Tab-separated table of C-alpha atoms in Angstrom:
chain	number	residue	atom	x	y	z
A	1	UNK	CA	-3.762	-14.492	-10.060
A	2	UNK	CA	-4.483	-13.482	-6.313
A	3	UNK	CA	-7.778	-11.843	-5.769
A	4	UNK	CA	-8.573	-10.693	-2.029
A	5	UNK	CA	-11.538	-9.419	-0.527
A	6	UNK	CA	-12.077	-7.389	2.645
A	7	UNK	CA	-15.101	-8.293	4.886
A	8	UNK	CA	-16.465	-6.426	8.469
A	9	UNK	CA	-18.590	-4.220	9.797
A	10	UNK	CA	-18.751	-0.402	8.282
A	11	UNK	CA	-19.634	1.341	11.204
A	12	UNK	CA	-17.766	0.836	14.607
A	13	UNK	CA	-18.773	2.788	17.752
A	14	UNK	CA	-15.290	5.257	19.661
A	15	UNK	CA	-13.661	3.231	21.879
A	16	UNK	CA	-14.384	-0.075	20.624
A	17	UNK	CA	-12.596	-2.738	18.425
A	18	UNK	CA	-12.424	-2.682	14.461
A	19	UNK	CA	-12.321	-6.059	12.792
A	20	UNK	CA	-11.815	-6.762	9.529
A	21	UNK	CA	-11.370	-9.737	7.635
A	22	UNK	CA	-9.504	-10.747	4.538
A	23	UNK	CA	-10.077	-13.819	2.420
A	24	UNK	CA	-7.709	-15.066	-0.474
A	25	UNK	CA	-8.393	-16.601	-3.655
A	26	UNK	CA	-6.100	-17.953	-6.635
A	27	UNK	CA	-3.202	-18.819	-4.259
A	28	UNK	CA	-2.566	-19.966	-0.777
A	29	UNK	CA	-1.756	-17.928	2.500
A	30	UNK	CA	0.229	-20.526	3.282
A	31	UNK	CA	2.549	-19.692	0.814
A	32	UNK	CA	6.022	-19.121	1.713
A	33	UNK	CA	6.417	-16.710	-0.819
A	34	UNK	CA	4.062	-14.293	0.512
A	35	UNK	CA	3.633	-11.937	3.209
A	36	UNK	CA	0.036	-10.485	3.862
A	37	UNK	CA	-0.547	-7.288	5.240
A	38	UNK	CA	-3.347	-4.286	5.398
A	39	UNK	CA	-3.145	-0.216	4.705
A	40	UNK	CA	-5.510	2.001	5.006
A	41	UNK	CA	-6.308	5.686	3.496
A	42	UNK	CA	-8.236	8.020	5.600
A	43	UNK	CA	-11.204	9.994	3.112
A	44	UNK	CA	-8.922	12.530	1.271
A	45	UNK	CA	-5.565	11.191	2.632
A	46	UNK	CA	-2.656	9.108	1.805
A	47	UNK	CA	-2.199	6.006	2.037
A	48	UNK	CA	-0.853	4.229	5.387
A	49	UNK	CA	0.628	0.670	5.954
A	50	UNK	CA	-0.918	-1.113	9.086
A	51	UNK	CA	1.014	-4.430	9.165
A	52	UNK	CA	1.822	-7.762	7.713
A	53	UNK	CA	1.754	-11.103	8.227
A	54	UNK	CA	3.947	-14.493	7.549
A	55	UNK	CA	2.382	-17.838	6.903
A	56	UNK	CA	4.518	-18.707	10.313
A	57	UNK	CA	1.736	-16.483	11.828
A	58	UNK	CA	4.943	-13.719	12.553
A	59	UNK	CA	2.804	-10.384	12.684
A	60	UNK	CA	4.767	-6.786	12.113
A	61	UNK	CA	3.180	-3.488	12.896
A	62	UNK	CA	3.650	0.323	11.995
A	63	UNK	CA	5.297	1.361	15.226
A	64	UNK	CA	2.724	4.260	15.268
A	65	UNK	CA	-0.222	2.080	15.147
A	66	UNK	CA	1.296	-1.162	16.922
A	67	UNK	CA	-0.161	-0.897	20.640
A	68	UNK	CA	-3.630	-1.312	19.262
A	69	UNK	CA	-3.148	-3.349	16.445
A	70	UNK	CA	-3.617	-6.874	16.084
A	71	UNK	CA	-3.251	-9.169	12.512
A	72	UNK	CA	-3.829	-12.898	12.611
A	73	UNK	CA	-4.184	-15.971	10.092
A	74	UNK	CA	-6.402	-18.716	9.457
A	75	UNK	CA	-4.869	-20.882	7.032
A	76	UNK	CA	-7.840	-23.217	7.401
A	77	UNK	CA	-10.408	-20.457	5.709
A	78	UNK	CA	-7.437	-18.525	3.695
A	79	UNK	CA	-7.950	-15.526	5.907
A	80	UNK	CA	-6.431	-12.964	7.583
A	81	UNK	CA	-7.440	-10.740	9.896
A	82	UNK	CA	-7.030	-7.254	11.567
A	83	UNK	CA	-8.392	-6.352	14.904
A	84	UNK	CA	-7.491	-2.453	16.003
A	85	UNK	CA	-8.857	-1.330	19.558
A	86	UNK	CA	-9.872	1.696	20.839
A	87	UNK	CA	-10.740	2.907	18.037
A	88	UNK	CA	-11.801	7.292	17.675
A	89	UNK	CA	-12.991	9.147	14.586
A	90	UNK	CA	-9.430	9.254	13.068
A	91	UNK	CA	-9.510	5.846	12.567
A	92	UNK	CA	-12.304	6.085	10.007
A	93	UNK	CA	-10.619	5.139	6.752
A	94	UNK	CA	-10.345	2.501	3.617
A	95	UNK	CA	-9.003	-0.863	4.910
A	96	UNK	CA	-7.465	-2.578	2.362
A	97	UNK	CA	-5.773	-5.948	2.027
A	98	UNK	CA	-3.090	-6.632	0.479
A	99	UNK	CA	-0.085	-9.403	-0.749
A	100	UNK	CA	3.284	-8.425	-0.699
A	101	UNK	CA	5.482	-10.596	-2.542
A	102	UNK	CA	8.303	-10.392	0.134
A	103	UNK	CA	10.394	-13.284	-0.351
A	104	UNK	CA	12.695	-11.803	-3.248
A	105	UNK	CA	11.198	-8.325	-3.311
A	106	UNK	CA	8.544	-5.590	-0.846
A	107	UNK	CA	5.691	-4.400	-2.464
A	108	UNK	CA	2.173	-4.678	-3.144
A	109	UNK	CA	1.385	-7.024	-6.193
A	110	UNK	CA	-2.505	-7.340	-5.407
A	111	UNK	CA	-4.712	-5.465	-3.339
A	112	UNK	CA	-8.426	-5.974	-2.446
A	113	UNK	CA	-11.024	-3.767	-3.224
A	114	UNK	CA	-11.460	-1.905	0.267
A	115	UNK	CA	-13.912	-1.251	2.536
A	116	UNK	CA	-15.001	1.692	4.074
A	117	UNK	CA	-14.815	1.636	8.139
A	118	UNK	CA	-16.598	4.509	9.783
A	119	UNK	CA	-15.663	5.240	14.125
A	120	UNK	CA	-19.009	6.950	14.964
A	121	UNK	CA	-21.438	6.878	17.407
B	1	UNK	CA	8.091	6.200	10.838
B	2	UNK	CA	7.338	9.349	8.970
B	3	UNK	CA	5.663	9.289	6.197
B	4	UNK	CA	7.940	10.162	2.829
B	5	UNK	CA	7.161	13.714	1.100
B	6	UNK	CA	6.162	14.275	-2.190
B	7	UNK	CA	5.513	17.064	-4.351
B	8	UNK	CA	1.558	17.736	-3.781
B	9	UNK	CA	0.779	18.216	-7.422
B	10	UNK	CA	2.627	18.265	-11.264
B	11	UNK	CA	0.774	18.713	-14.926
B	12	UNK	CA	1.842	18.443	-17.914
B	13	UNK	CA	0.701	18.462	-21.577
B	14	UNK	CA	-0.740	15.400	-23.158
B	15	UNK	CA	2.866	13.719	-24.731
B	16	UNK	CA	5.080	15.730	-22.151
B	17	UNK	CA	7.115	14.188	-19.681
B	18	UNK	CA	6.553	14.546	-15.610
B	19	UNK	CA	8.760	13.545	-13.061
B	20	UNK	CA	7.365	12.576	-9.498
B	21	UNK	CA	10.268	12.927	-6.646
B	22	UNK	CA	9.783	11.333	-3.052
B	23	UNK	CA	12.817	11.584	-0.258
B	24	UNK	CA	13.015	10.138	2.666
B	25	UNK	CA	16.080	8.952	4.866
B	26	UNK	CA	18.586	6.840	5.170
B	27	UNK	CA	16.420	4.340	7.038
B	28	UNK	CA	14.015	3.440	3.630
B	29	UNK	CA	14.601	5.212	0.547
B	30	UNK	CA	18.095	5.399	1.261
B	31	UNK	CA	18.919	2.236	2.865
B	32	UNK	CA	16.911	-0.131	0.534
B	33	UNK	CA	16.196	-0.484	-3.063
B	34	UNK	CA	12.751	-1.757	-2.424
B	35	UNK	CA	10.668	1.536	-3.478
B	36	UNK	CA	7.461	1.052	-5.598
B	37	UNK	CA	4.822	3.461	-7.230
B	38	UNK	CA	1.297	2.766	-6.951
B	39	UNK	CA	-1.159	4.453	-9.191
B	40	UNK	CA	-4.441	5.153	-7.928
B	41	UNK	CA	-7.244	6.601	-9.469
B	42	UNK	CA	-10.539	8.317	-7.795
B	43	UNK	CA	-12.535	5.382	-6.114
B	44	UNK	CA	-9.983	2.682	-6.978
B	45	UNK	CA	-7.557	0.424	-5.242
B	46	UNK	CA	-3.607	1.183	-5.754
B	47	UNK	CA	-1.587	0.180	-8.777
B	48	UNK	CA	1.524	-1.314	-8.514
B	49	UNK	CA	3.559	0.594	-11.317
B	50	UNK	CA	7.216	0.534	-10.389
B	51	UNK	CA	8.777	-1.998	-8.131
B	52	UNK	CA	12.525	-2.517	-6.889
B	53	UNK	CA	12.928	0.935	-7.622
B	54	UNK	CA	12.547	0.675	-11.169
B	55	UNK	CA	11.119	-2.622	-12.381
B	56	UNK	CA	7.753	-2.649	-14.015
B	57	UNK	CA	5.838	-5.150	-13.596
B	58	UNK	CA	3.746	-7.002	-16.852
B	59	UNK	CA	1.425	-4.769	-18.600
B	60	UNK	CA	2.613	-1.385	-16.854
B	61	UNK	CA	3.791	0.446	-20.306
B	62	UNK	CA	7.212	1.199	-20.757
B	63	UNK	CA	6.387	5.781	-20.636
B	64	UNK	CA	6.592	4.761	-16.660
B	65	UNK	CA	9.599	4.586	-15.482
B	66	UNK	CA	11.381	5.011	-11.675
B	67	UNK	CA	15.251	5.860	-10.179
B	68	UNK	CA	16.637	6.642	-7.084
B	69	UNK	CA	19.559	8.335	-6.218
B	70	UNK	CA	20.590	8.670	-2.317
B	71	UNK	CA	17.129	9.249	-0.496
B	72	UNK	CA	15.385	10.574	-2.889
B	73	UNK	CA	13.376	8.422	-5.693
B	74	UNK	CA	11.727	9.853	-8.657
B	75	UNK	CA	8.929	8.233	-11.027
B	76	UNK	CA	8.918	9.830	-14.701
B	77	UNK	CA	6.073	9.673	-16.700
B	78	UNK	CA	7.311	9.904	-20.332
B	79	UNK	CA	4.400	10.930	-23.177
B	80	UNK	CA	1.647	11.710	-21.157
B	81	UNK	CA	-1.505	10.226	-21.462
B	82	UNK	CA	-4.920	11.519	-20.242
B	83	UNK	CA	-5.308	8.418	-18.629
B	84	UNK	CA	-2.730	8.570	-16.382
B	85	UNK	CA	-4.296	11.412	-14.763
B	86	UNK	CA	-4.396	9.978	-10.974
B	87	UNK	CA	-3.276	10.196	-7.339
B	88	UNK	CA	0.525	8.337	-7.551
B	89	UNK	CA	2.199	7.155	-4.158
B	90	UNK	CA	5.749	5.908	-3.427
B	91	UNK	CA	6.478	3.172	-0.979
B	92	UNK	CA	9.748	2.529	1.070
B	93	UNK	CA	10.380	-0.535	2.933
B	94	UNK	CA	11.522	0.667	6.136
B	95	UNK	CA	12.594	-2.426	8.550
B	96	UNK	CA	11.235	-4.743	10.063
B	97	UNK	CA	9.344	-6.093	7.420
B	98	UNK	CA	6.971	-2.894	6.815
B	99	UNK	CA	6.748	0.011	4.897
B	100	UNK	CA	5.949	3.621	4.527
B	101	UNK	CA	4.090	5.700	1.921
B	102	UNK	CA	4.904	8.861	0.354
B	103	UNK	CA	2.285	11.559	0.998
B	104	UNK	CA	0.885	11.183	-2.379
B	105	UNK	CA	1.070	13.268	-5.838
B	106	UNK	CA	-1.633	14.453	-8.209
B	107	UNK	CA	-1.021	14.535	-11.342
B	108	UNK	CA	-2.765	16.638	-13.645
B	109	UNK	CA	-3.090	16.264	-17.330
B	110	UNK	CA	-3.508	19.446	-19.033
């Protein structure tokens, strides 16, 4: 069973960069039968997907988001990662992780816990 | 990508049967059977309780169950627990391998 866990700073000044990091456990992100990919959920709000991620390091981003949004892989450490620039106090939200089984179906089988990012000065 | 509209709230009796609808267009809902539930109570990570439109996966009971018809997807919760009192969220793929949430549901258990 996959387990993921988010890691990063919780408090990120306006204007700079937010970066998060997942790490993967009970499976490999190397995987060809997984895609990777991070949502977040504003305090109060709905949920929103960010991106994903292949193992081929092919990234895919919510148009809205995808000018300042950046998702890498380490295969080496079993990470992946999100960077998001220019970042303002609407970005303050849940980050969550997440594996999406995409190969023979799209949706979210595991998800980390989350971790609360705060834009504030 | 606009986010896919749900009713804001439902309740129901414990043992009565609610039924979540989400519509979108023709470019998720519509044009993909890949819409899932997620279940998420205060605090807590999502749930996955409804894939491929209406496949459960292990351990999700049987009361929850999911449809679609054109753009619009539904997930019915049959006999009503207390414990399914939660925040419940569809999910579209959309393209381009990503998705987009519904704008959530609360459901209350009388």
């Amino acid at each position: 069973q996959l387990q993921l866990q988010e890691s990063g700073p919780g408090l990120v000044k306006p204007s700079e960069t937010l970066s998060l990091t997942c790490t993967v456990s009970g499976g490999s992100i190397s995987s060809s039968s997984y895609y990777w990919g991070w949502i977040r959920q504003p305090p109060g709000k709905g949920l929103e997907w960010i991106g994903t991620i292949y193992y081929s390091g092919n990234a895919y981003y919510n148009p809205s988001l995808k000018s300042r949004v950046t998702i890498s892989a380490d295969t080496s450490k079993n990470q992946f990662s999100l960077k998001l620039s220019s970042v303002t106090a609407t970005d303050t939200a849940v980050y969550y992780c997440a594996s999406v089984p995409g190969v023979v179906r799209w949706d979210i089988d595991y998800w980390g816990q989350g971790t609360l990012v705060t834009v504030s000065s | 990508q606009s986010a896919l509209t749900q009713s804001r709230s439902v309740s129901g009796s414990p043992g009565q049967s609610v039924t979540i609808s989400c519509t979108g267009t023709s470019s998720d809902v519509g044009g993909y059977n890949y819409v899932s539930w997620y279940q998420q109570h205060p605090g807590k990570a999502p749930k996955l309780m409804i894939y491929d439109v209406s496949k459960r996966p292990s351990g999700v009971p049987d009361r929850f169950s999911g449809s679609k018809s054109g753009n619009t997807a539904s997930l019915t919760i049959s006999g009503l627990q207390a414990e399914d009192e939660a925040d419940y969220y569809c999910c579209s793929y959309a393209g381009s391998y990503t998705s987009v949430f519904g704008t959530g549901t609360k459901v209350t258990v009388l």
